[in-house]
Short mmCIF file of C-alpha atoms and ligand atoms in Angstrom, two decimals:
data_model
loop_
_atom_site.label_atom_id
_atom_site.label_comp_id
_atom_site.label_asym_id
_atom_site.label_seq_id
_atom_site.Cartn_x
_atom_site.Cartn_y
_atom_site.Cartn_z
CA MET L 75 -13.56 -75.56 20.74
CA GLN L 76 -15.73 -74.14 23.42
CA ASN L 77 -19.40 -72.61 23.29
CA PHE L 78 -19.79 -69.24 24.41
CA ILE L 79 -22.30 -66.41 24.63
CA TYR L 80 -21.14 -62.49 24.08
CA THR L 81 -23.48 -60.00 25.14
CA GLY L 82 -22.12 -56.44 24.97
CA ASN L 83 -23.17 -53.56 26.76
CA PRO L 84 -24.59 -50.63 24.95
CA GLY L 85 -23.32 -47.37 25.02
CA ARG L 86 -21.17 -44.40 23.51
CA VAL L 87 -17.30 -43.50 23.92
CA VAL L 88 -15.67 -40.60 23.14
CA PHE L 89 -11.63 -40.81 23.49
CA GLY L 90 -8.96 -38.58 23.09
CA SER L 91 -7.72 -35.63 24.25
CA GLY L 92 -9.96 -32.09 24.19
CA THR L 93 -12.90 -34.29 24.12
CA ILE L 94 -14.76 -32.52 26.94
CA GLU L 95 -15.28 -29.84 24.36
CA GLN L 96 -17.65 -32.51 22.75
CA LEU L 97 -20.03 -32.64 25.89
CA ASP L 98 -22.51 -30.26 24.62
CA SER L 99 -22.88 -31.90 21.29
CA GLU L 100 -23.31 -35.14 23.30
CA ALA L 101 -25.98 -33.68 25.48
CA GLU L 102 -27.54 -32.18 22.27
CA LYS L 103 -27.40 -35.88 20.93
CA LEU L 104 -29.42 -37.16 24.36
CA GLY L 105 -31.84 -34.42 23.93
CA VAL L 106 -30.92 -33.44 27.21
CA LYS L 107 -31.69 -29.28 28.58
CA ARG L 108 -31.43 -29.86 32.59
CA VAL L 109 -28.31 -31.33 33.61
CA LEU L 110 -27.23 -31.87 37.45
CA VAL L 111 -23.75 -32.01 37.66
CA LEU L 112 -21.71 -34.74 40.43
CA SER L 113 -18.13 -34.72 41.91
CA THR L 114 -16.70 -35.27 44.98
CA PRO L 115 -15.84 -32.01 47.30
CA GLU L 116 -11.94 -32.21 46.10
CA GLN L 117 -13.17 -32.13 42.64
CA ALA L 118 -15.82 -29.46 42.63
CA GLU L 119 -13.58 -26.59 40.92
CA GLN L 120 -12.71 -28.94 37.98
CA ALA L 121 -16.59 -30.23 37.84
CA LYS L 122 -17.48 -26.31 37.73
CA ALA L 123 -14.86 -25.73 35.26
CA ILE L 124 -15.82 -28.53 32.88
CA SER L 125 -19.67 -27.94 32.87
CA ASP L 126 -18.92 -24.33 31.80
CA HIS L 127 -18.78 -26.46 28.48
CA LEU L 128 -22.43 -27.52 28.47
CA GLY L 129 -23.50 -23.48 28.98
CA ASP L 130 -27.27 -23.21 30.04
CA ARG L 131 -28.16 -26.99 30.16
CA ILE L 132 -26.46 -26.80 33.35
CA VAL L 133 -29.26 -26.53 36.23
CA GLY L 134 -26.84 -27.37 39.59
CA LEU L 135 -23.55 -28.91 40.39
CA PHE L 136 -23.96 -31.34 43.50
CA SER L 137 -20.38 -31.92 45.08
CA LYS L 138 -20.77 -34.71 47.72
CA ALA L 139 -19.92 -38.08 46.24
CA THR L 140 -18.17 -40.21 48.60
CA MET L 141 -16.68 -43.22 48.32
CA HIS L 142 -19.08 -46.41 48.35
CA THR L 143 -22.17 -44.34 47.36
CA PRO L 144 -23.76 -44.24 50.82
CA VAL L 145 -27.41 -43.96 50.31
CA GLU L 146 -28.13 -41.16 52.44
CA VAL L 147 -25.71 -39.05 50.27
CA THR L 148 -27.71 -40.37 47.19
CA MET L 149 -31.08 -39.08 49.24
CA ALA L 150 -29.61 -35.74 49.17
CA ALA L 151 -28.59 -35.35 45.56
CA MET L 152 -32.20 -37.04 44.76
CA GLU L 153 -33.55 -33.65 46.35
CA GLU L 154 -31.84 -31.43 44.31
CA VAL L 155 -32.51 -33.69 41.15
CA ASN L 156 -36.05 -33.41 41.85
CA SER L 157 -35.80 -29.59 43.14
CA LEU L 158 -34.39 -28.70 39.72
CA ARG L 159 -36.13 -31.16 37.63
CA ALA L 160 -32.70 -32.48 36.21
CA ASP L 161 -33.02 -34.70 32.94
CA ALA L 162 -30.02 -36.12 33.09
CA VAL L 163 -26.69 -35.89 35.23
CA LEU L 164 -22.90 -35.00 34.17
CA SER L 165 -20.68 -37.25 36.52
CA VAL L 166 -17.02 -35.68 36.46
CA GLY L 167 -14.40 -37.85 38.56
CA GLY L 168 -13.64 -41.35 39.64
CA GLY L 169 -15.80 -44.25 40.64
CA SER L 170 -17.16 -42.30 43.71
CA THR L 171 -18.86 -40.12 41.39
CA THR L 172 -19.72 -42.25 39.04
CA GLY L 173 -21.27 -44.35 41.57
CA LEU L 174 -23.66 -41.40 42.48
CA GLY L 175 -24.54 -40.77 39.43
CA LYS L 176 -25.56 -44.53 38.75
CA ALA L 177 -27.28 -44.47 41.85
CA ILE L 178 -29.66 -41.67 40.48
CA ALA L 179 -30.17 -43.33 37.41
CA PHE L 180 -31.30 -46.77 38.67
CA ARG L 181 -33.86 -44.92 40.55
CA THR L 182 -34.96 -42.57 38.16
CA ASP L 183 -33.87 -43.76 35.09
CA LEU L 184 -32.18 -40.44 33.73
CA PRO L 185 -29.53 -40.29 31.09
CA GLN L 186 -26.09 -40.44 32.55
CA ILE L 187 -22.77 -38.55 30.84
CA VAL L 188 -19.73 -39.79 32.78
CA VAL L 189 -16.44 -37.96 32.30
CA PRO L 190 -13.77 -40.52 34.19
CA THR L 191 -10.95 -39.29 35.70
CA THR L 192 -9.55 -42.39 37.26
CA TYR L 193 -9.14 -45.74 35.99
CA ALA L 194 -11.91 -47.56 38.09
CA GLY L 195 -13.93 -48.35 35.36
CA SER L 196 -17.34 -48.09 36.74
CA GLU L 197 -18.21 -46.09 33.70
CA ALA L 198 -18.23 -49.28 31.53
CA THR L 199 -20.26 -50.88 33.80
CA PRO L 200 -24.21 -51.61 34.53
CA ILE L 201 -23.34 -52.49 38.33
CA LEU L 202 -23.65 -50.51 41.61
CA GLY L 203 -22.51 -51.00 45.18
CA GLU L 204 -24.59 -49.12 47.33
CA THR L 205 -23.96 -48.60 51.15
CA GLU L 206 -26.64 -48.47 53.96
CA ASN L 207 -26.36 -49.51 57.57
CA GLY L 208 -22.26 -50.42 57.06
CA ARG L 209 -23.11 -52.99 54.71
CA LYS L 210 -22.35 -52.82 51.02
CA VAL L 211 -25.16 -54.07 48.23
CA THR L 212 -24.29 -54.62 44.90
CA LYS L 213 -27.05 -54.67 42.09
CA SER L 214 -26.78 -54.65 38.32
CA ASP L 215 -29.38 -53.51 35.96
CA PRO L 216 -29.43 -51.91 32.56
CA ARG L 217 -30.47 -48.66 34.12
CA ILE L 218 -27.29 -48.01 35.73
CA LEU L 219 -25.08 -48.48 32.95
CA PRO L 220 -23.88 -44.65 32.20
CA GLU L 221 -25.00 -43.82 28.29
CA VAL L 222 -22.12 -41.63 27.24
CA ILE L 223 -18.66 -41.77 28.46
CA VAL L 224 -16.58 -39.18 27.55
CA TYR L 225 -12.76 -40.03 28.13
CA ASP L 226 -10.48 -36.85 28.09
CA VAL L 227 -7.16 -38.04 28.53
CA ASP L 228 -5.99 -34.36 29.81
CA LEU L 229 -8.29 -34.58 32.74
CA THR L 230 -5.96 -37.70 34.21
CA LEU L 231 -2.78 -35.77 34.25
CA SER L 232 -3.69 -34.47 37.52
CA LEU L 233 -4.30 -38.13 38.85
CA PRO L 234 -0.96 -38.11 41.82
CA VAL L 235 1.43 -41.12 40.57
CA SER L 236 0.58 -43.27 43.67
CA MET L 237 -3.28 -43.29 42.98
CA SER L 238 -2.61 -43.52 39.37
CA VAL L 239 -0.54 -46.80 40.34
CA THR L 240 -3.36 -48.27 42.23
CA SER L 241 -6.41 -47.14 40.17
CA GLY L 242 -4.37 -49.05 37.53
CA ILE L 243 -3.94 -52.42 39.27
CA ASN L 244 -7.46 -51.85 40.28
CA ALA L 245 -8.55 -51.95 36.38
CA ILE L 246 -5.85 -54.72 36.15
CA ALA L 247 -8.00 -56.83 38.60
CA HIS L 248 -11.36 -56.49 36.28
CA ALA L 249 -9.45 -57.84 33.59
CA VAL L 250 -7.63 -60.50 35.18
CA GLU L 251 -11.09 -62.34 36.97
CA ALA L 252 -12.25 -61.64 33.13
CA LEU L 253 -10.07 -64.11 31.85
CA TYR L 254 -11.14 -66.88 34.19
CA ALA L 255 -14.66 -66.13 34.48
CA ARG L 256 -17.17 -68.44 34.43
CA GLU L 257 -18.80 -66.65 31.59
CA ALA L 258 -15.39 -65.80 30.15
CA ASN L 259 -15.42 -65.55 25.97
CA PRO L 260 -13.10 -64.72 23.55
CA ILE L 261 -14.21 -61.03 22.55
CA ILE L 262 -13.65 -60.43 26.54
CA SER L 263 -10.73 -62.23 26.76
CA MET L 264 -9.22 -60.05 23.90
CA MET L 265 -10.26 -56.97 25.51
CA ALA L 266 -8.87 -58.18 29.00
CA GLU L 267 -5.24 -59.18 27.61
CA THR L 268 -5.26 -55.66 25.86
CA GLY L 269 -6.34 -53.67 28.68
CA ILE L 270 -3.47 -55.33 30.89
CA GLY L 271 -0.94 -54.91 28.46
CA ALA L 272 -1.82 -51.19 28.06
CA LEU L 273 -1.97 -50.31 32.11
CA ALA L 274 1.54 -52.63 32.41
CA ARG L 275 3.43 -50.89 29.76
CA ALA L 276 1.89 -47.12 30.92
CA LEU L 277 2.07 -47.42 34.35
CA PRO L 278 5.90 -47.52 34.51
CA THR L 279 6.06 -44.33 32.39
CA LEU L 280 3.72 -42.76 34.50
CA LYS L 281 5.77 -43.70 37.45
CA THR L 282 8.71 -41.15 35.96
CA ASP L 283 6.79 -38.88 33.85
CA PRO L 284 3.17 -38.41 35.38
CA LEU L 285 2.71 -35.73 32.75
CA ASN L 286 3.51 -38.26 29.74
CA ARG L 287 0.42 -37.92 27.47
CA ASP L 288 0.79 -41.00 25.34
CA ALA L 289 1.42 -43.12 28.77
CA ARG L 290 -1.74 -41.46 30.24
CA ALA L 291 -3.85 -42.29 26.98
CA GLU L 292 -2.40 -45.87 27.01
CA ALA L 293 -3.66 -46.04 30.62
CA LEU L 294 -6.94 -44.47 30.19
CA TYR L 295 -7.91 -46.88 27.08
CA GLY L 296 -6.81 -49.69 29.46
CA ALA L 297 -8.89 -48.99 32.06
CA TRP L 298 -11.85 -48.60 29.71
CA LEU L 299 -11.07 -52.11 28.27
CA CYS L 300 -10.74 -53.48 31.91
CA GLY L 301 -13.78 -51.55 32.71
CA VAL L 302 -16.23 -53.54 30.21
CA CYS L 303 -14.64 -56.76 30.88
CA LEU L 304 -15.82 -56.15 34.65
CA GLY L 305 -19.44 -54.89 33.10
CA SER L 306 -19.50 -58.19 31.14
CA VAL L 307 -18.77 -61.29 32.76
CA GLY L 308 -19.06 -62.28 36.52
CA MET L 309 -16.43 -61.68 38.89
CA ALA L 310 -14.66 -64.39 41.26
CA LEU L 311 -12.65 -64.39 44.45
CA HIS L 312 -10.41 -61.77 44.11
CA HIS L 313 -13.76 -58.99 43.92
CA LYS L 314 -15.63 -61.08 46.48
CA LEU L 315 -12.73 -60.80 48.66
CA CYS L 316 -12.27 -57.02 48.21
CA HIS L 317 -16.21 -56.66 48.88
CA THR L 318 -16.02 -58.30 52.00
CA LEU L 319 -12.61 -56.07 53.34
CA GLY L 320 -14.23 -53.06 52.03
CA GLY L 321 -17.43 -53.68 54.00
CA MET L 322 -15.67 -54.71 57.08
CA PHE L 323 -13.11 -52.11 57.34
CA ASN L 324 -13.58 -49.28 55.01
CA LEU L 325 -10.20 -49.74 53.41
CA PRO L 326 -9.09 -47.82 50.38
CA HIS L 327 -10.81 -48.83 47.45
CA ALA L 328 -7.75 -49.22 44.87
CA PRO L 329 -5.03 -49.85 47.23
CA MET L 330 -6.93 -52.86 48.81
CA HIS L 331 -7.34 -54.17 45.23
CA THR L 332 -3.56 -53.86 44.62
CA ALA L 333 -2.85 -55.63 48.11
CA VAL L 334 -5.24 -58.36 47.33
CA LEU L 335 -4.79 -58.92 43.66
CA PRO L 336 -1.48 -61.21 43.27
CA HIS L 337 -2.47 -63.31 46.11
CA ALA L 338 -6.30 -64.17 44.56
CA VAL L 339 -4.27 -64.83 41.41
CA ALA L 340 -1.82 -67.07 42.99
CA TYR L 341 -4.77 -69.06 45.05
CA ASN L 342 -6.80 -69.61 41.52
CA ALA L 343 -3.75 -70.08 39.26
CA PRO L 344 -3.58 -73.58 39.54
CA ALA L 345 -7.32 -74.16 38.28
CA ALA L 346 -6.89 -71.56 35.70
CA PRO L 347 -4.01 -72.37 33.57
CA ASP L 348 -4.72 -70.84 30.53
CA ALA L 349 -5.82 -67.53 32.10
CA MET L 350 -2.55 -67.47 34.02
CA ARG L 351 -0.40 -67.87 30.62
CA ARG L 352 -2.40 -64.82 28.84
CA ILE L 353 -2.20 -62.79 32.28
CA ALA L 354 1.50 -63.37 32.14
CA LYS L 355 2.05 -62.89 28.42
CA ALA L 356 0.14 -59.49 28.83
CA LEU L 357 2.61 -58.79 31.66
CA ASN L 358 5.79 -59.69 29.74
CA ALA L 359 6.66 -62.46 32.37
CA THR L 360 6.31 -65.85 33.27
CA ASP L 361 4.38 -66.40 36.63
CA ALA L 362 1.21 -63.99 36.66
CA ALA L 363 0.84 -63.64 40.13
CA GLN L 364 4.62 -62.83 41.22
CA ALA L 365 4.34 -60.19 38.01
CA LEU L 366 1.45 -58.56 39.47
CA TYR L 367 3.31 -58.23 43.09
CA ASP L 368 6.44 -56.69 40.96
CA LEU L 369 4.48 -54.59 38.91
CA ALA L 370 2.71 -53.04 42.08
CA SER L 371 5.66 -53.12 44.39
CA HIS L 372 8.19 -51.61 41.84
CA LEU L 373 5.66 -48.60 41.39
CA GLY L 374 5.63 -48.13 45.13
CA ALA L 375 2.45 -49.29 45.93
CA GLU L 376 1.93 -50.41 49.27
CA MET L 377 1.26 -54.24 49.53
CA SER L 378 0.46 -55.07 52.83
CA LEU L 379 -3.45 -54.72 54.06
CA ALA L 380 -2.39 -54.07 57.74
CA LYS L 381 -0.70 -50.81 56.65
CA ILE L 382 -3.64 -49.42 54.46
CA GLY L 383 -5.83 -49.99 57.89
CA MET L 384 -6.76 -53.96 58.36
CA PRO L 385 -6.61 -55.08 61.65
CA ALA L 386 -4.64 -58.06 62.24
CA ALA L 387 -6.75 -59.57 64.94
CA GLN L 388 -9.61 -59.89 62.68
CA LEU L 389 -8.38 -62.20 59.90
CA GLY L 390 -10.02 -65.06 61.27
CA GLU L 391 -13.41 -63.10 61.33
CA THR L 392 -13.10 -61.79 57.95
CA VAL L 393 -12.03 -65.61 56.46
CA ASP L 394 -15.61 -66.42 58.14
CA ARG L 395 -17.27 -63.94 56.65
CA ALA L 396 -15.58 -64.67 53.31
CA MET L 397 -16.61 -68.08 53.43
CA ALA L 398 -20.12 -67.25 54.58
CA ASN L 399 -21.94 -66.50 50.97
CA PRO L 400 -20.37 -69.16 48.64
CA TYR L 401 -20.01 -67.83 44.94
CA TRP L 402 -18.47 -69.30 41.86
CA ASN L 403 -14.57 -69.42 41.73
CA PRO L 404 -12.50 -71.53 38.96
CA ARG L 405 -10.89 -73.46 42.51
CA ALA L 406 -12.90 -74.22 45.20
CA LEU L 407 -12.68 -72.37 48.63
CA ASP L 408 -11.53 -73.96 51.58
CA ARG L 409 -10.95 -72.16 55.07
CA SER L 410 -7.07 -72.85 55.58
CA SER L 411 -6.12 -71.80 51.90
CA LEU L 412 -8.12 -68.56 52.37
CA GLU L 413 -6.60 -67.77 55.74
CA ALA L 414 -3.24 -68.28 54.23
CA LEU L 415 -4.15 -66.30 51.49
CA LEU L 416 -5.34 -63.33 53.38
CA SER L 417 -2.51 -63.57 55.98
CA ALA L 418 0.13 -63.01 52.79
CA ALA L 419 -1.78 -60.11 51.81
CA LEU L 420 -2.01 -58.85 55.63
CA HIS L 421 1.75 -58.97 55.61
CA GLY L 422 2.59 -57.72 52.20
CA GLU L 423 4.50 -61.20 51.28
CA ARG L 424 5.54 -61.61 47.40
CA PRO L 425 3.44 -64.90 46.49
CA PRO L 426 5.21 -68.09 45.78
CA ALA L 427 5.86 -69.18 42.27
CA THR L 428 2.93 -71.03 41.12
CA ASP L 429 2.10 -74.37 41.06
CA MET L 430 0.76 -75.27 37.83
CA ARG L 431 0.31 -79.06 38.24
P1 NAD D 542 -12.64 -42.17 43.79
O1 NAD D 542 -13.72 -41.68 42.71
O2 NAD D 542 -13.19 -42.38 45.52
O3 NAD D 542 -11.67 -40.93 43.94
C1 NAD D 542 -10.64 -40.66 44.83
C2 NAD D 542 -10.06 -39.23 45.19
O4 NAD D 542 -9.23 -38.95 43.93
C3 NAD D 542 -11.24 -38.32 45.22
O5 NAD D 542 -11.04 -37.32 46.19
C4 NAD D 542 -11.53 -37.82 43.76
O6 NAD D 542 -11.75 -36.32 44.11
C5 NAD D 542 -9.62 -37.67 43.51
N1 NAD D 542 -9.59 -37.68 42.19
C6 NAD D 542 -10.17 -38.47 41.13
N2 NAD D 542 -9.72 -38.31 39.97
C7 NAD D 542 -8.69 -37.33 40.12
C8 NAD D 542 -7.86 -36.51 39.12
N3 NAD D 542 -7.83 -36.54 37.94
N4 NAD D 542 -7.17 -35.54 39.63
C9 NAD D 542 -7.10 -35.30 41.06
N5 NAD D 542 -8.36 -35.98 42.19
C10 NAD D 542 -8.74 -36.99 41.52
O7 NAD D 542 -11.84 -43.49 43.46
P2 NAD D 542 -11.80 -44.63 42.40
O8 NAD D 542 -11.05 -45.53 42.85
O9 NAD D 542 -11.97 -44.16 40.94
O10 NAD D 542 -13.46 -45.19 42.86
C11 NAD D 542 -13.75 -45.91 43.87
C12 NAD D 542 -15.19 -46.42 44.24
O11 NAD D 542 -15.73 -46.56 42.83
C13 NAD D 542 -15.57 -47.21 45.20
O12 NAD D 542 -16.56 -46.85 45.78
C14 NAD D 542 -15.78 -48.50 44.10
O13 NAD D 542 -16.41 -49.45 44.94
C15 NAD D 542 -16.26 -47.90 43.02
N6 NAD D 542 -16.14 -48.68 41.99
C16 NAD D 542 -17.07 -49.23 41.08
C17 NAD D 542 -17.31 -49.95 40.05
C18 NAD D 542 -18.56 -50.36 39.42
O14 NAD D 542 -18.85 -51.06 38.32
N7 NAD D 542 -19.42 -50.42 40.22
C19 NAD D 542 -15.87 -50.25 39.69
C20 NAD D 542 -14.80 -49.90 40.31
C21 NAD D 542 -15.02 -49.07 41.27
#
């Protein structure tokens, strides 16, 4: 047997179809009366329509949420929070909008209600990545964890197939790294395996039938479980590499995770055989890294980092940066292996079969 510690993050989850109709009663339970609604510019209309369910409780809409949570956007939103005397935020959207809500909560401790519309999983974590002067800094704090998540499957029907695929693989990445995390424990591993399985079953259906409500529900359920994994145990090579790549080249978040994941898994496979067996089992396959590559590429995801914006000439510099801040990983990091990993991801190659010796 193995000793373990499990700490559950507090938070209330409402899950289903038509659940946005419960937003007002959720706000009532929180005791909030002056809610500021947050969204990206693209989702302003949708956020406005959803906020109508809260009637007089809504005091304003700030629709400038941006990927990687730039501090200057947060500061503009903070002016609205203060001038409107908001006592809560309602974030409607993906990880970018949730990030803005978290950045406000970190500064004010205002309660957050999140209505997620992608599979990023940020709503289930006490983690915030903020960008200032071209650097992304991550912090974790109980104030950052949203109080209430209202998952309404109906809102995910509009998520384009290509984004559904990469967002779903982004979620799978959280669960994959949870299975070999230093703090891995049986509860989170159970959620990880179930989360990977749910997304791996749902995404192929969504590719051909994006309005399939059962598949949408299964994907969203999987995304929640994967988000809990991310928020509960430490991450390793895959997330750290994506952090470095995102910061250096501002690559699109979910597509970048999709292209890197099979290679990070292939790298770690020899050092984490039990995790590999569980990932492969959840994917109904034998080789975890190859199965992740095949799942994403068969669903039409771009597997080459070069094709989504990473300059090939900066491969060496990327490796240097990735090696600069040491962190825990099941397999030790060495420069030449990391360079091979990133080169394979740069060119979108299928990882070789895992050597589990
Ligand atoms: P996103 O929130 O940037 O959304 C991408 C685009 O899709 C936006 O224009 C958005 O308005 C639109 N969109 C979202 N849902 C839609 C829907 N249902 N229909 C149509 N359009 C929709 O993308 P994301 O991948 O969800 O989030 C990425 C960000 O989240 C990154 O900044 C990343 O760092 C952060 N993130 C943070 C955590 C955490 O725990 N802190 C976890 C995962 C991701």
